[in-house]
Short mmCIF file of C-alpha atoms in Angstrom, two decimals:
data_model
loop_
_atom_site.label_atom_id
_atom_site.label_comp_id
_atom_site.label_asym_id
_atom_site.label_seq_id
_atom_site.Cartn_x
_atom_site.Cartn_y
_atom_site.Cartn_z
CA MET Q 7 0.00 0.00 0.00
CA ALA Q 8 1.14 3.52 -0.75
CA ARG Q 9 0.71 5.89 2.22
CA LEU Q 10 0.34 9.65 1.93
CA VAL Q 11 -0.36 12.35 4.51
CA LEU Q 12 -2.19 15.04 2.54
CA GLU Q 13 -2.87 18.64 3.48
CA PHE Q 14 -5.22 20.82 1.48
CA GLN Q 15 -7.16 24.02 2.00
CA SER Q 16 -10.73 23.38 3.10
CA LYS Q 17 -13.65 25.62 2.23
CA TYR Q 18 -15.83 24.13 4.96
CA LEU Q 19 -13.24 24.12 7.75
CA LEU Q 20 -11.62 27.41 6.71
CA ARG Q 21 -8.15 26.05 7.35
CA LYS Q 22 -5.71 23.47 6.07
CA SER Q 23 -7.09 19.97 6.61
CA GLU Q 24 -5.07 16.77 6.84
CA ILE Q 25 -5.95 13.22 5.92
CA VAL Q 26 -4.01 9.97 5.78
CA LEU Q 27 -4.52 8.26 2.45
CA PHE Q 28 -3.73 4.63 1.59
CA ILE Q 29 -3.78 3.50 -2.04
CA PRO Q 30 -3.19 -0.08 -3.22
CA SER Q 31 0.22 -0.43 -4.85
CA MET Q 32 2.67 -3.14 -5.86
CA ASN Q 33 4.65 -4.97 -3.19
CA LEU Q 34 8.36 -5.69 -3.44
CA GLY Q 35 7.94 -8.97 -5.31
CA GLU Q 36 5.56 -7.42 -7.81
CA THR Q 37 7.87 -4.48 -8.50
CA ILE Q 38 10.79 -6.86 -9.14
CA LYS Q 39 8.76 -8.91 -11.62
CA GLU Q 40 7.21 -5.91 -13.38
CA GLN Q 41 8.75 -5.28 -16.81
CA SER Q 42 6.85 -2.17 -17.85
CA LEU Q 43 8.27 1.30 -17.24
CA THR Q 44 4.75 2.63 -16.63
CA PRO Q 45 2.84 -0.22 -14.91
CA TYR Q 46 0.34 1.95 -13.06
CA GLN Q 47 -0.53 3.90 -16.17
CA ASP Q 48 -0.79 0.68 -18.18
CA LYS Q 49 -3.22 -1.02 -15.82
CA GLN Q 50 -5.24 2.04 -14.79
CA LYS Q 51 -6.83 -0.04 -12.04
CA LYS Q 52 -9.48 1.74 -10.00
CA TYR Q 53 -10.62 1.15 -6.43
CA PRO Q 54 -13.49 2.19 -4.18
CA LEU Q 55 -12.88 4.73 -1.43
CA MET Q 56 -13.52 4.11 2.23
CA ILE Q 57 -13.66 7.15 4.50
CA LEU Q 58 -12.55 6.23 8.03
CA LEU Q 59 -13.62 8.43 10.95
CA GLY Q 60 -11.85 8.38 14.31
CA GLY Q 61 -13.58 8.53 17.67
CA PHE Q 62 -13.84 11.23 20.34
CA GLY Q 63 -10.36 12.40 21.28
CA GLU Q 64 -8.76 10.41 18.44
CA SER Q 65 -6.64 11.72 15.58
CA LYS Q 66 -6.47 10.83 11.91
CA TYR Q 67 -3.92 8.14 12.82
CA ALA Q 68 -6.25 6.15 15.08
CA TRP Q 69 -7.30 3.47 12.61
CA GLU Q 70 -3.81 2.71 11.32
CA THR Q 71 -2.40 2.73 14.88
CA HIS Q 72 -4.97 0.44 16.50
CA SER Q 73 -6.12 -1.90 13.72
CA ASN Q 74 -4.93 -3.90 10.73
CA ILE Q 75 -7.08 -1.85 8.35
CA GLU Q 76 -4.14 -1.28 5.97
CA ASP Q 77 -3.68 -5.03 5.44
CA LEU Q 78 -7.43 -5.49 4.98
CA ALA Q 79 -7.60 -2.67 2.44
CA GLU Q 80 -4.84 -4.34 0.44
CA LYS Q 81 -6.59 -7.71 0.74
CA TYR Q 82 -9.98 -6.42 -0.44
CA GLY Q 83 -8.85 -3.69 -2.85
CA LEU Q 84 -9.81 -0.45 -1.10
CA CYS Q 85 -8.42 3.06 -0.91
CA LEU Q 86 -8.59 4.54 2.58
CA ALA Q 87 -8.96 8.16 3.66
CA MET Q 88 -8.56 8.59 7.43
CA LEU Q 89 -9.45 11.67 9.42
CA GLY Q 90 -10.20 12.87 12.92
CA GLY Q 91 -13.17 15.07 13.67
CA GLU Q 92 -11.69 17.26 16.42
CA ASN Q 93 -14.53 16.21 18.77
CA LYS Q 94 -17.10 17.94 16.54
CA TRP Q 95 -19.14 14.77 15.90
CA TYR Q 96 -18.71 15.07 12.11
CA LEU Q 97 -21.65 17.47 11.97
CA ASN Q 98 -21.87 21.03 10.70
CA TYR Q 99 -20.80 22.25 14.12
CA SER Q 100 -20.12 25.88 13.20
CA PRO Q 101 -19.31 28.02 10.13
CA ILE Q 102 -15.63 27.08 10.52
CA ASP Q 103 -16.27 23.45 11.51
CA ALA Q 104 -18.69 22.23 8.84
CA TRP Q 105 -17.54 18.61 9.08
CA GLU Q 106 -20.64 17.11 7.49
CA ASN Q 107 -20.10 19.19 4.35
CA TYR Q 108 -16.38 18.48 4.41
CA ILE Q 109 -16.87 14.69 4.53
CA ASN Q 110 -19.70 14.40 2.07
CA TYR Q 111 -18.80 17.07 -0.50
CA GLU Q 112 -15.31 18.49 -0.23
CA LEU Q 113 -13.20 15.47 0.64
CA PRO Q 114 -14.55 13.15 -2.10
CA ASP Q 115 -14.42 16.00 -4.61
CA PHE Q 116 -10.76 16.64 -3.78
CA LEU Q 117 -9.84 12.96 -3.97
CA PHE Q 118 -11.86 12.05 -7.06
CA GLY Q 119 -10.71 15.21 -8.81
CA ASN Q 120 -7.01 14.72 -8.15
CA PHE Q 121 -6.46 10.94 -8.19
CA SER Q 122 -7.23 8.65 -11.11
CA CYS Q 123 -7.22 5.48 -8.99
CA PHE Q 124 -10.75 5.93 -7.59
CA ASN Q 125 -13.78 4.31 -9.24
CA LYS Q 126 -16.18 6.80 -7.54
CA GLN Q 127 -17.72 4.14 -5.29
CA LYS Q 128 -17.70 5.32 -1.70
CA TYR Q 129 -18.05 3.68 1.73
CA ILE Q 130 -17.90 5.23 5.20
CA CYS Q 131 -16.78 3.71 8.47
CA GLY Q 132 -16.18 4.82 12.04
CA CYS Q 133 -16.06 3.80 15.68
CA SER Q 134 -17.60 5.56 18.70
CA MET Q 135 -18.04 9.23 17.72
CA GLY Q 136 -16.80 8.21 14.28
CA GLY Q 137 -19.43 5.48 14.21
CA TYR Q 138 -22.07 8.09 14.87
CA GLY Q 139 -20.63 10.34 12.15
CA ALA Q 140 -20.45 7.47 9.64
CA LEU Q 141 -24.04 6.41 10.31
CA HIS Q 142 -25.35 9.98 10.25
CA SER Q 143 -23.65 10.75 6.93
CA TYR Q 144 -24.75 7.46 5.40
CA LEU Q 145 -28.39 7.94 6.37
CA LEU Q 146 -28.39 11.56 5.25
CA TYR Q 147 -26.62 10.92 1.92
CA LYS Q 148 -27.52 7.25 1.37
CA ASP Q 149 -27.63 7.48 -2.42
CA SER Q 150 -23.97 8.52 -2.55
CA TYR Q 151 -22.65 5.63 -0.43
CA GLU Q 152 -22.33 1.92 -1.14
CA GLY Q 153 -22.30 1.00 2.52
CA CYS Q 154 -21.56 1.99 6.12
CA ILE Q 155 -19.78 0.44 9.10
CA ALA Q 156 -20.58 1.90 12.52
CA LEU Q 157 -18.82 0.20 15.43
CA SER Q 158 -20.10 1.10 18.91
CA PRO Q 159 -21.69 4.27 17.52
CA ALA Q 160 -22.77 6.91 20.01
CA THR Q 161 -26.48 7.32 19.31
CA ARG Q 162 -26.82 10.43 21.48
CA PRO Q 163 -23.92 12.78 20.71
CA ASP Q 164 -22.62 14.35 23.93
CA ASN Q 165 -25.71 12.91 25.68
CA LYS Q 166 -27.60 16.10 24.98
CA ASP Q 167 -29.71 17.71 22.28
CA LEU Q 168 -26.69 18.53 20.12
CA GLU Q 169 -28.44 17.71 16.85
CA GLN Q 170 -31.40 19.93 17.69
CA SER Q 171 -29.13 22.81 18.67
CA LEU Q 172 -27.27 22.50 15.34
CA GLY Q 173 -30.46 22.20 13.29
CA THR Q 174 -29.75 18.74 11.94
CA LYS Q 175 -31.80 15.56 12.08
CA SER Q 176 -31.18 12.91 14.71
CA LEU Q 177 -30.36 9.32 13.79
CA ARG Q 178 -33.94 8.32 14.62
CA GLU Q 179 -35.35 11.01 12.35
CA LEU Q 180 -33.03 9.95 9.54
CA VAL Q 181 -34.00 6.29 9.90
CA ALA Q 182 -37.68 7.22 9.89
CA SER Q 183 -37.22 9.26 6.71
CA LEU Q 184 -35.67 6.38 4.73
CA LYS Q 185 -37.88 5.61 1.77
CA ASP Q 186 -37.05 1.90 1.60
CA ASP Q 187 -35.10 -0.86 3.31
CA ASN Q 188 -32.35 -0.93 0.70
CA THR Q 189 -29.58 -0.27 3.20
CA ASN Q 190 -26.08 -1.69 3.58
CA VAL Q 191 -25.08 -1.08 7.18
CA TYR Q 192 -23.01 -3.04 9.69
CA LEU Q 193 -23.65 -2.06 13.31
CA SER Q 194 -22.12 -3.71 16.35
CA ILE Q 195 -21.49 -2.98 20.02
CA GLY Q 196 -20.15 -4.82 23.06
CA THR Q 197 -22.49 -5.86 25.85
CA LYS Q 198 -20.16 -4.23 28.42
CA ASP Q 199 -20.11 -0.88 26.63
CA PHE Q 200 -21.10 2.14 28.72
CA ILE Q 201 -23.54 3.16 25.93
CA TYR Q 202 -24.99 -0.32 25.67
CA LYS Q 203 -28.41 0.56 27.12
CA ASP Q 204 -28.88 3.51 24.74
CA SER Q 205 -27.84 1.22 21.88
CA VAL Q 206 -30.42 -1.41 22.84
CA LEU Q 207 -33.13 1.26 22.80
CA PHE Q 208 -31.93 2.49 19.41
CA ASN Q 209 -31.84 -1.08 18.10
CA ASP Q 210 -35.45 -1.58 19.24
CA TYR Q 211 -36.32 1.52 17.22
CA LEU Q 212 -34.44 0.19 14.16
CA LEU Q 213 -36.37 -3.07 14.32
CA GLU Q 214 -39.65 -1.20 14.72
CA CYS Q 215 -38.90 0.90 11.62
CA ASN Q 216 -38.01 -2.25 9.66
CA LYS Q 217 -35.42 -0.60 7.39
CA GLY Q 218 -33.03 -3.53 7.32
CA ILE Q 219 -30.66 -2.15 9.98
CA SER Q 220 -29.91 -3.77 13.33
CA TYR Q 221 -27.07 -4.28 15.78
CA LYS Q 222 -24.83 -7.25 16.34
CA PHE Q 223 -24.32 -7.48 20.11
CA LYS Q 224 -20.90 -8.82 21.06
CA GLU Q 225 -20.69 -10.54 24.43
CA GLY Q 226 -18.06 -9.38 26.90
CA PHE Q 227 -16.65 -6.40 25.00
CA GLY Q 228 -16.52 -2.80 26.16
CA HIS Q 229 -16.05 0.48 24.32
CA SER Q 230 -12.56 -0.14 22.98
CA TRP Q 231 -10.33 -1.11 20.09
CA GLU Q 232 -10.31 -4.65 21.44
CA LEU Q 233 -13.73 -5.03 19.81
CA TRP Q 234 -13.29 -2.72 16.85
CA GLN Q 235 -10.09 -4.29 15.54
CA GLN Q 236 -11.74 -7.71 15.81
CA GLU Q 237 -14.93 -6.59 14.07
CA ILE Q 238 -13.55 -4.69 11.13
CA GLU Q 239 -12.83 -7.62 8.79
CA GLU Q 240 -16.24 -9.22 9.38
CA ALA Q 241 -17.84 -5.83 8.77
CA LEU Q 242 -15.88 -5.29 5.55
CA LYS Q 243 -16.81 -8.71 4.19
CA GLU Q 244 -20.47 -8.05 4.90
CA ILE Q 245 -20.78 -4.61 3.32
CA LEU Q 246 -18.51 -5.53 0.38
CA LYS Q 247 -20.66 -8.65 -0.19
CA ILE Q 248 -17.66 -10.98 -0.07
CA LYS Q 249 -18.53 -14.65 0.00
CA GLU Q 250 -16.01 -17.21 1.17
#
C-alpha cells in the first residue's frame, strides 16, 4: 500500500485539513517482476474509497495505529482516507467546523478530482463518535454511499440535544425518513459498553422501523479497540458482499 499524509485548503473548515490516504500499490515482489516502465498507467486499475472516521479524542492516525485496516484494504482492494473530527461529531458544528459538508462534499471532490485510482464508489466507516458520524452521513446521503460500518456508535452525541441545537436531524429522524429498506449497514457494540443501554433502545427503534438495519451485540466487550479491531474484517466482508 502507498501511504500519503495530505494537506489541502478546506472551504468548509476554513483552514488546512489533513488526511491519511492509503492506495493499493505493488509490493516488493511485484515491482521486481514488473517489466513495464509505466505499470500503473498501463493497468489504470481503480478502487473504491472508504472514509474512516476516528472517535472522540482520536486523531487521523487512530485506525492505522490500533487496527490492521491497511492489510485489509490491500486484501480487499480499497483506498482509505482517514481523518479525525476534532470532537465535533462530524456534523456542521459551526461556520468554521462544517464537518458534514467536508466529509460528504469536499473530501470526495478533492480525492476524485485529483487521483485517477478511484472508481467513484464510496463507503464510510467509524467507531464511537466516528461510528455516529459514519451512520449519520450514510443515512443523510444514502444514495452517494455503497455502505456503512458503525462500530459502537454513540447514538446520542454528547448525551444532549446537540443535533437539535445544530439544526440537523437525529439518527432516529433519519431512519424514519428512509424511503425503503435498501440499506447496507453493519452495526455492532459490546455488551459491556457504557452506551450499551442507549444502543439497545436504538436497536429496538431500528427493528420497529423495519429498514433492514440492526445491531450485532458482542458478548463481553466494552467500548474499545479490542472489539473494533476484531470486528472490522467481518464488517468489511459483509458490506462488500464478499462470499467465502
